[in-house]
XYZ file of C-alpha atoms in Angstrom:
525
model
C 23.180 19.436 -16.687
C 22.406 17.168 -19.594
C 25.160 19.167 -21.491
C 27.575 19.084 -18.702
C 27.426 15.032 -18.844
C 27.816 15.026 -22.580
C 30.810 17.302 -22.381
C 32.548 15.094 -19.888
C 36.004 13.281 -20.472
C 34.510 10.188 -18.734
C 34.229 7.231 -20.715
C 32.783 3.634 -19.649
C 35.078 1.044 -21.045
C 32.175 -1.354 -22.455
C 33.561 -2.458 -25.649
C 36.683 -4.037 -27.061
C 37.459 -6.247 -24.093
C 39.094 -9.563 -24.249
C 37.770 -12.174 -22.014
C 39.710 -15.121 -20.520
C 38.704 -17.665 -18.396
C 41.480 -18.875 -16.064
C 42.351 -22.437 -16.760
C 41.093 -22.532 -20.250
C 43.537 -20.757 -22.468
C 42.082 -21.669 -25.481
C 38.647 -19.687 -24.076
C 39.192 -16.335 -25.381
C 35.957 -13.889 -26.249
C 36.094 -10.360 -27.473
C 32.901 -8.590 -26.635
C 31.265 -6.032 -24.116
C 30.467 -5.886 -20.639
C 26.529 -5.929 -21.327
C 26.405 -9.440 -21.615
C 26.900 -12.408 -19.247
C 29.532 -15.102 -20.080
C 27.888 -18.200 -19.949
C 29.088 -21.684 -18.565
C 31.700 -19.954 -15.862
C 31.595 -22.054 -12.735
C 31.714 -20.261 -9.256
C 34.993 -19.569 -8.114
C 36.554 -19.575 -11.536
C 38.510 -16.549 -12.334
C 37.321 -14.542 -15.371
C 40.064 -12.333 -16.738
C 38.731 -9.130 -18.854
C 41.682 -6.943 -20.314
C 42.222 -4.020 -22.849
C 45.022 -1.691 -23.507
C 44.810 1.798 -22.470
C 45.600 4.523 -25.021
C 44.030 7.485 -23.925
C 46.049 10.231 -22.289
C 45.109 11.491 -18.999
C 47.168 13.884 -16.677
C 45.433 12.399 -13.635
C 43.668 9.304 -14.420
C 41.284 7.428 -12.251
C 39.267 4.479 -12.738
C 35.919 3.817 -11.247
C 35.003 -0.012 -10.881
C 31.687 -1.748 -9.891
C 31.453 -5.316 -9.495
C 28.452 -7.404 -8.417
C 29.287 -9.582 -5.304
C 32.489 -10.599 -6.899
C 36.356 -10.555 -5.585
C 38.209 -8.621 -7.634
C 42.165 -7.769 -8.494
C 43.110 -4.819 -11.047
C 46.644 -5.152 -12.786
C 48.241 -2.427 -15.025
C 50.615 -4.501 -16.916
C 51.914 -7.022 -14.287
C 51.564 -4.769 -11.356
C 48.626 -5.119 -8.934
C 47.151 -1.666 -7.935
C 44.206 -2.869 -6.521
C 42.678 -5.990 -4.711
C 39.311 -6.760 -2.987
C 39.757 -10.394 -1.699
C 38.181 -12.711 1.185
C 39.735 -11.793 4.580
C 39.374 -13.536 8.178
C 36.286 -10.996 8.773
C 34.846 -11.196 5.284
C 34.409 -14.435 3.575
C 31.816 -13.332 0.886
C 31.947 -10.735 -1.401
C 29.623 -7.817 -1.434
C 28.496 -4.909 -3.973
C 31.911 -3.243 -4.714
C 31.949 0.581 -5.713
C 35.509 1.894 -5.670
C 37.703 4.478 -7.171
C 41.381 3.693 -8.373
C 44.162 5.880 -9.071
C 46.191 4.745 -12.138
C 50.070 4.969 -12.140
C 51.833 7.701 -14.423
C 53.249 4.931 -16.587
C 49.736 3.224 -17.402
C 49.691 4.381 -21.147
C 49.737 1.420 -23.828
C 49.675 -1.232 -20.960
C 47.073 -3.442 -20.565
C 44.309 -3.031 -17.514
C 43.552 -6.103 -16.429
C 40.594 -6.913 -14.327
C 40.247 -10.212 -12.512
C 37.052 -11.338 -11.217
C 35.569 -14.459 -9.198
C 32.562 -15.207 -7.091
C 31.220 -17.814 -4.910
C 27.595 -17.540 -6.163
C 26.401 -18.917 -9.196
C 24.156 -16.120 -10.131
C 27.149 -13.862 -10.255
C 29.815 -15.931 -12.323
C 30.404 -14.646 -15.617
C 29.233 -11.137 -15.019
C 31.916 -8.568 -16.314
C 32.647 -5.630 -14.028
C 31.742 -2.281 -14.998
C 34.634 0.324 -15.460
C 34.640 4.032 -15.798
C 37.768 5.889 -16.568
C 38.618 9.886 -16.763
C 40.387 12.681 -15.132
C 39.918 12.460 -11.324
C 37.805 15.866 -11.372
C 35.962 14.843 -14.069
C 34.897 11.562 -12.681
C 34.019 12.956 -9.504
C 31.839 15.642 -11.230
C 30.508 12.952 -13.761
C 29.075 10.644 -10.921
C 27.396 13.426 -8.925
C 25.573 14.593 -11.951
C 24.735 11.239 -12.802
C 23.567 10.889 -8.974
C 21.190 13.856 -9.103
C 18.097 11.562 -10.034
C 18.854 9.432 -7.142
C 19.294 12.213 -4.940
C 16.058 13.853 -6.243
C 14.172 10.738 -5.659
C 15.640 10.359 -1.838
C 14.424 13.906 -1.244
C 11.101 13.050 -2.589
C 10.612 9.766 -0.318
C 11.764 12.149 2.653
C 9.017 14.634 1.688
C 6.202 12.077 1.127
C 7.237 10.248 4.378
C 6.582 13.436 6.074
C 3.375 14.217 4.362
C 2.219 10.925 5.088
C 2.870 11.179 9.093
C 1.119 14.758 8.943
C -2.071 13.048 7.508
C -1.815 10.585 10.139
C -1.239 13.151 12.945
C -3.926 15.331 11.711
C -6.519 12.530 11.118
C -5.836 10.593 14.798
C -9.257 8.634 14.195
C -8.495 6.087 12.009
C -9.703 2.707 11.807
C -6.953 -0.258 12.347
C -7.153 -0.798 8.485
C -6.311 2.720 7.638
C -3.550 3.034 9.771
C -1.869 -0.289 8.681
C -2.136 0.771 5.226
C -0.546 4.106 5.670
C 1.915 2.576 7.786
C 2.806 0.206 4.741
C 2.882 2.709 2.553
C 5.288 4.763 4.673
C 7.761 1.657 4.641
C 7.346 1.211 0.985
C 8.496 4.730 0.404
C 11.212 4.408 3.092
C 12.603 1.239 1.299
C 12.866 2.975 -2.149
C 14.536 6.052 -0.626
C 17.057 3.448 1.020
C 17.588 1.904 -2.285
C 18.230 4.933 -4.131
C 21.329 5.613 -1.672
C 22.667 2.074 -2.329
C 22.650 2.677 -6.064
C 24.145 6.235 -5.734
C 27.976 6.238 -6.532
C 28.781 9.198 -4.382
C 26.475 8.214 -1.433
C 27.611 4.473 -1.736
C 31.038 5.468 -0.945
C 29.893 5.993 2.639
C 29.506 2.196 2.907
C 31.478 -0.868 2.814
C 30.620 -3.535 0.133
C 29.075 -5.891 2.652
C 26.996 -3.130 4.282
C 26.058 -2.101 0.722
C 24.991 -5.212 -0.283
C 22.854 -5.868 2.276
C 21.247 -2.403 2.036
C 20.338 -3.152 -1.589
C 19.167 -6.930 -1.428
C 17.043 -6.386 1.841
C 15.216 -3.442 -0.023
C 15.163 -5.303 -3.125
C 13.082 -8.132 -1.013
C 11.051 -5.877 1.108
C 9.880 -3.379 -1.372
C 7.681 -5.657 -3.028
C 6.482 -7.203 0.007
C 5.340 -4.045 1.513
C 3.675 -3.144 -1.810
C 1.673 -6.316 -2.485
C 0.479 -6.143 1.382
C -0.572 -2.684 0.703
C -2.555 -3.792 -2.442
C -4.144 -6.539 -0.347
C -5.568 -3.955 2.154
C -7.103 -2.144 -0.843
C -8.836 -5.114 -2.367
C -12.473 -5.763 -1.498
C -14.315 -8.595 -3.373
C -11.146 -10.523 -4.235
C -9.359 -10.036 -1.079
C -9.615 -13.578 0.016
C -7.937 -14.923 -3.373
C -5.314 -12.171 -3.410
C -4.424 -13.189 0.168
C -3.420 -16.705 -1.160
C -0.562 -14.869 -3.172
C 0.452 -12.364 -0.193
C 0.498 -15.137 2.262
C 2.728 -17.299 0.162
C 5.080 -14.192 -0.198
C 5.266 -13.486 3.426
C 5.763 -17.199 4.121
C 8.563 -17.146 1.929
C 9.890 -14.045 3.353
C 9.706 -15.626 6.826
C 11.435 -18.682 5.728
C 14.197 -16.869 3.686
C 14.812 -14.794 7.170
C 15.276 -17.850 9.232
C 17.449 -19.279 6.764
C 19.460 -16.393 6.864
C 19.752 -16.588 10.544
C 21.030 -19.826 11.033
C 23.399 -19.396 7.929
C 21.700 -21.763 5.716
C 21.181 -19.216 2.966
C 22.935 -16.221 1.740
C 21.174 -12.843 1.160
C 22.386 -12.526 -2.683
C 20.975 -15.879 -3.060
C 17.863 -15.219 -1.428
C 17.023 -12.070 -3.426
C 17.177 -14.335 -6.602
C 14.641 -16.601 -5.331
C 12.584 -13.649 -4.531
C 13.219 -11.924 -7.820
C 11.763 -15.381 -9.592
C 8.856 -15.484 -7.237
C 8.267 -11.511 -8.057
C 7.666 -12.534 -11.543
C 4.654 -14.471 -10.652
C 3.342 -12.160 -8.199
C 3.215 -8.921 -10.689
C 1.141 -10.960 -12.958
C -1.029 -12.031 -10.037
C -1.228 -8.683 -8.818
C -2.485 -7.639 -12.375
C -5.219 -9.845 -12.736
C -6.523 -8.944 -9.066
C -6.131 -5.324 -9.928
C -8.183 -5.751 -13.208
C -11.058 -7.980 -11.335
C -11.076 -5.039 -8.533
C -11.252 -2.207 -10.973
C -14.133 -4.041 -12.970
C -15.857 -4.508 -9.595
C -15.787 -0.557 -9.176
C -12.862 -0.472 -6.628
C -12.208 3.235 -6.934
C -8.227 2.654 -5.996
C -7.832 0.036 -8.669
C -9.840 1.800 -11.132
C -7.538 4.862 -10.975
C -4.135 2.865 -10.527
C -4.661 -0.352 -12.288
C -3.468 0.795 -15.590
C -0.094 1.890 -13.941
C -0.069 -1.530 -11.993
C -0.422 -3.838 -15.188
C 2.201 -1.837 -16.993
C 4.682 -2.005 -14.170
C 4.072 -5.753 -14.221
C 4.824 -6.202 -17.960
C 7.909 -4.183 -18.142
C 9.048 -5.905 -14.748
C 8.624 -9.344 -16.599
C 10.274 -7.937 -19.521
C 13.276 -6.921 -17.436
C 13.861 -10.057 -15.664
C 13.528 -11.807 -19.034
C 16.286 -9.885 -20.363
C 18.399 -11.040 -17.283
C 17.526 -14.515 -18.019
C 18.464 -14.279 -21.508
C 21.990 -13.233 -20.158
C 21.804 -9.247 -19.996
C 24.224 -7.878 -17.342
C 25.269 -4.489 -16.206
C 21.958 -3.005 -17.326
C 22.091 1.085 -17.416
C 18.535 1.490 -16.546
C 17.544 0.187 -13.377
C 13.654 -0.442 -14.445
C 12.649 -1.797 -11.084
C 13.236 0.975 -9.248
C 11.771 3.325 -11.820
C 8.892 1.331 -11.837
C 8.534 1.015 -8.208
C 9.169 4.881 -7.818
C 6.494 5.472 -10.333
C 4.014 3.397 -8.367
C 5.299 5.299 -5.035
C 4.354 8.660 -6.871
C 0.921 7.537 -7.990
C -0.119 5.369 -5.077
C 1.313 8.073 -2.362
C -0.437 10.795 -4.392
C -3.856 9.083 -4.317
C -3.530 7.903 -0.806
C -2.890 11.395 0.556
C -5.520 13.092 -1.712
C -7.900 10.574 -0.562
C -7.052 10.928 3.191
C -7.513 14.702 2.704
C -10.576 14.580 0.984
C -12.100 11.923 3.579
C -10.986 14.323 6.372
C -12.502 17.235 4.996
C -15.853 15.206 4.092
C -16.045 14.135 7.711
C -15.565 17.508 8.787
C -18.285 18.920 6.522
C -20.634 15.909 7.724
C -19.995 16.355 11.328
C -21.022 20.036 10.778
C -24.083 19.097 8.987
C -25.044 16.469 11.665
C -24.682 19.482 14.242
C -26.800 21.493 12.375
C -29.346 18.777 11.436
C -29.419 17.485 14.972
C -30.847 20.883 15.920
C -33.411 20.744 13.429
C -34.034 16.926 13.950
C -34.761 17.671 17.733
C -37.389 20.520 17.007
C -39.029 18.272 14.317
C -39.322 15.485 16.882
C -40.569 17.567 19.545
C -43.336 18.476 16.770
C -44.094 15.168 15.861
C -44.499 14.051 19.480
C -46.844 16.950 20.324
C -48.672 15.802 16.866
C -49.202 12.142 17.524
C -50.189 13.023 20.817
C -52.829 15.245 19.873
C -54.120 12.876 17.116
C -54.045 9.819 19.818
C -55.967 11.705 22.007
C -58.496 12.600 19.301
C -58.807 9.144 17.962
C -59.321 7.831 21.750
C -61.907 10.588 22.403
C -63.836 9.324 19.157
C -64.348 6.078 20.697
C -64.403 7.302 24.131
C -61.303 5.544 25.451
C -58.299 6.683 27.427
C -55.384 7.669 25.269
C -53.107 4.538 25.086
C -49.817 3.291 23.563
C -51.489 1.776 20.875
C -53.205 4.759 19.824
C -49.597 6.367 19.727
C -48.175 3.897 17.805
C -51.160 3.810 15.175
C -50.460 7.210 14.440
C -46.784 6.854 13.903
C -47.760 3.710 11.564
C -49.739 5.757 9.372
C -47.544 9.023 9.361
C -44.255 6.700 8.458
C -45.682 4.308 5.835
C -46.449 7.361 3.739
C -42.902 8.952 4.358
C -41.026 5.877 3.556
C -43.256 5.167 0.379
C -42.251 8.504 -0.956
C -38.590 7.810 -0.078
C -39.152 4.491 -2.203
C -37.954 2.643 0.770
C -39.406 -0.889 1.839
C -40.919 -0.414 5.169
C -42.595 -3.141 7.243
C -44.106 -2.459 10.797
C -46.009 -4.588 13.096
C -47.709 -3.645 16.616
C -48.300 -6.177 19.505
C -49.593 -4.134 22.301
C -52.362 -4.299 24.937
C -54.956 -1.373 24.438
C -54.980 -1.061 28.132
C -51.187 -0.166 28.119
C -50.681 3.510 28.771
C -48.715 5.884 26.997
C -44.680 5.877 27.660
C -43.179 8.966 29.084
C -42.169 11.722 26.582
C -38.504 10.584 26.541
C -39.231 7.021 25.517
C -41.647 8.453 22.919
C -39.288 10.722 21.615
C -36.657 7.796 21.177
C -39.177 5.843 19.258
C -39.628 8.788 16.792
C -35.910 9.335 16.732
C -35.389 5.541 15.680
C -38.061 5.704 12.835
C -36.480 9.040 11.677
C -32.932 7.761 11.411
C -34.255 4.849 9.020
C -36.250 7.507 7.275
C -33.383 10.085 6.698
C -30.057 8.032 6.680
C -29.385 7.114 2.844
C -27.394 4.010 4.150
C -30.609 1.995 4.892
C -32.486 0.520 2.128
C -35.099 -1.869 3.715
C -36.450 -1.651 7.245
C -38.618 -4.204 9.080
C -39.426 -3.330 12.752
C -41.949 -5.028 15.161
C -42.774 -3.437 18.574
C -44.141 -6.155 20.800
C -45.273 -6.119 24.648
C -43.968 -8.793 26.859
C -45.161 -8.366 30.094
C -43.790 -5.173 31.747
C -41.280 -4.568 28.732
C -41.831 -3.008 25.385
C -39.121 -5.208 23.038
C -38.500 -3.345 19.680
C -36.614 -5.637 17.053
C -35.547 -4.529 13.863
C -34.096 -5.848 10.810
C -32.548 -3.444 8.044
C -30.231 -3.772 5.241
C -27.907 -0.944 3.882
C -27.733 0.065 0.115
C -24.611 -0.823 -2.083
C -22.390 2.162 -2.910
C -19.884 2.419 -5.771
C -18.380 5.896 -5.406
C -15.894 7.997 -3.274
C -18.505 7.930 -0.423
C -18.315 4.387 0.261
C -14.484 4.990 1.753
C -15.696 8.061 3.365
C -18.874 6.752 5.076
C -17.323 3.488 6.261
C -15.499 5.589 9.074
C -18.709 7.001 10.084
C -21.218 4.215 9.904
C -20.834 3.268 13.331
C -22.179 6.636 14.455
C -26.200 6.066 13.796
C -25.583 3.107 16.148
C -23.753 4.830 18.834
C -26.413 7.439 18.684
C -29.430 5.213 19.003
C -27.307 3.084 21.749
C -27.004 6.426 23.716
C -30.593 7.173 23.322
C -31.640 3.876 24.590
C -29.356 4.279 27.634
C -30.858 7.599 28.513
C -34.288 5.823 28.722
C -32.776 3.226 30.867
C -33.255 0.405 28.145
C -31.222 -2.495 26.895
C -29.516 -2.584 23.738
C -28.298 -5.490 21.156
C -26.866 -5.006 17.776
C -25.469 -7.475 15.233
C -23.941 -6.779 11.765
C -23.721 -9.520 9.358
C -22.571 -8.615 5.815
C -24.995 -5.937 4.687
C -27.716 -6.244 6.992
C -28.289 -5.017 10.496
C -30.025 -6.587 13.560
C -31.288 -4.285 16.562
C -33.046 -5.492 19.687
C -34.112 -2.823 22.033
C -35.680 -3.416 25.529
C -37.794 -0.640 27.028
C -39.493 -0.776 30.618
C -43.137 0.155 30.535
């Protein structure tokens, strides 16, 4: 493909232009089309001309102009015009083909541009020339990367939706992050079409301008919103930047709706803000990766590199560069899209697999645990009866709880977990029924075997005809893949205990604050 492009007769007329500012006959500049001409006010005509000396059988010109009205002349003959009309008062993003007349040789090709936008004043039009068949082939070959990017975007969107459908039980945060990433990928696909010369022929200049400018504004908003959902420790600080970006977006959309701002101008305002936002995002990415955030640990090098290249690109524009052949923002966003979506999809698949494995383990462990709880219940009952017989007493709840405390003190010590337990019950209180005693064993076993619990403080008090169980536990910090994978399933232990309390006709209260949980369970005696 590269060889075919090199062999083509199509050339870009980017050198040896004579630039003239209308109304300033002494203002002649000989130069190239890759530099902006400075100090040209809006609505001032910029004339660029050069003689055509190549010989072509079926000559065709491709012209690209950035939000400018355009008039093309061969000699003194007007062969193409793109001007304001009653329906269209503002120029768009023009990409068009023009057939040259037979007598074009040795005549001057003259292109006159003017624009109402200050930012686009002084930007030369891009001109390509060649045989008609070669021109079509040239731009189709050059458009292949954009077509491939568009196909990749469609594939990634399909994969993302497949992941969402295969994993319906998602938290709101996970679902929102997936939808933001899908939106980000979709917008990149749209922008690749807007920059594709063959595909852009399907749209008029205003539609093309709207498509390009809107995607340029929204792509960073979707990306930074996704980044924000991925932050942990520094989420509040990053929210200031993302919130300001969204407020700026809302203000811009409202201004567009009431006609106080045009879309191309809004795009330039957002581009300036994005320079700050990329640097701010880099700082947050570094801080999060230092705090063992797995996403940022893997992705922060690419995020930081993209930020600096992005800033360098805008510095080039501010320095006067124009018609850059490489669209760095699209390349950078596409690279981030591949990296982030690859990480996201891999993570979702890994988490789904992890959860299925854990569910299977829980089913197997549940059978083992129920058998263990049954054996422990029999053991504690026998030991409580033995202790009561030694002092010639009737086995009571106190005897049973004392046997439990001795057993679990040793077990928690072996697990290197802090365990504190206080019992305040009447010695005359009879033992509970087997279902409620089994629940107490289940509660202690959960704290013992579940690795998320680090410290456990339990008190069991008898208040009139009720047994009040209060527990304060704290979770262990995690800095690995398990941190994300267990987030979706951490509520399950509490649901399991709540269901057991309800089966015993008891009352259940639970509160979580930061990394501590508070339980209060009331059982009837």
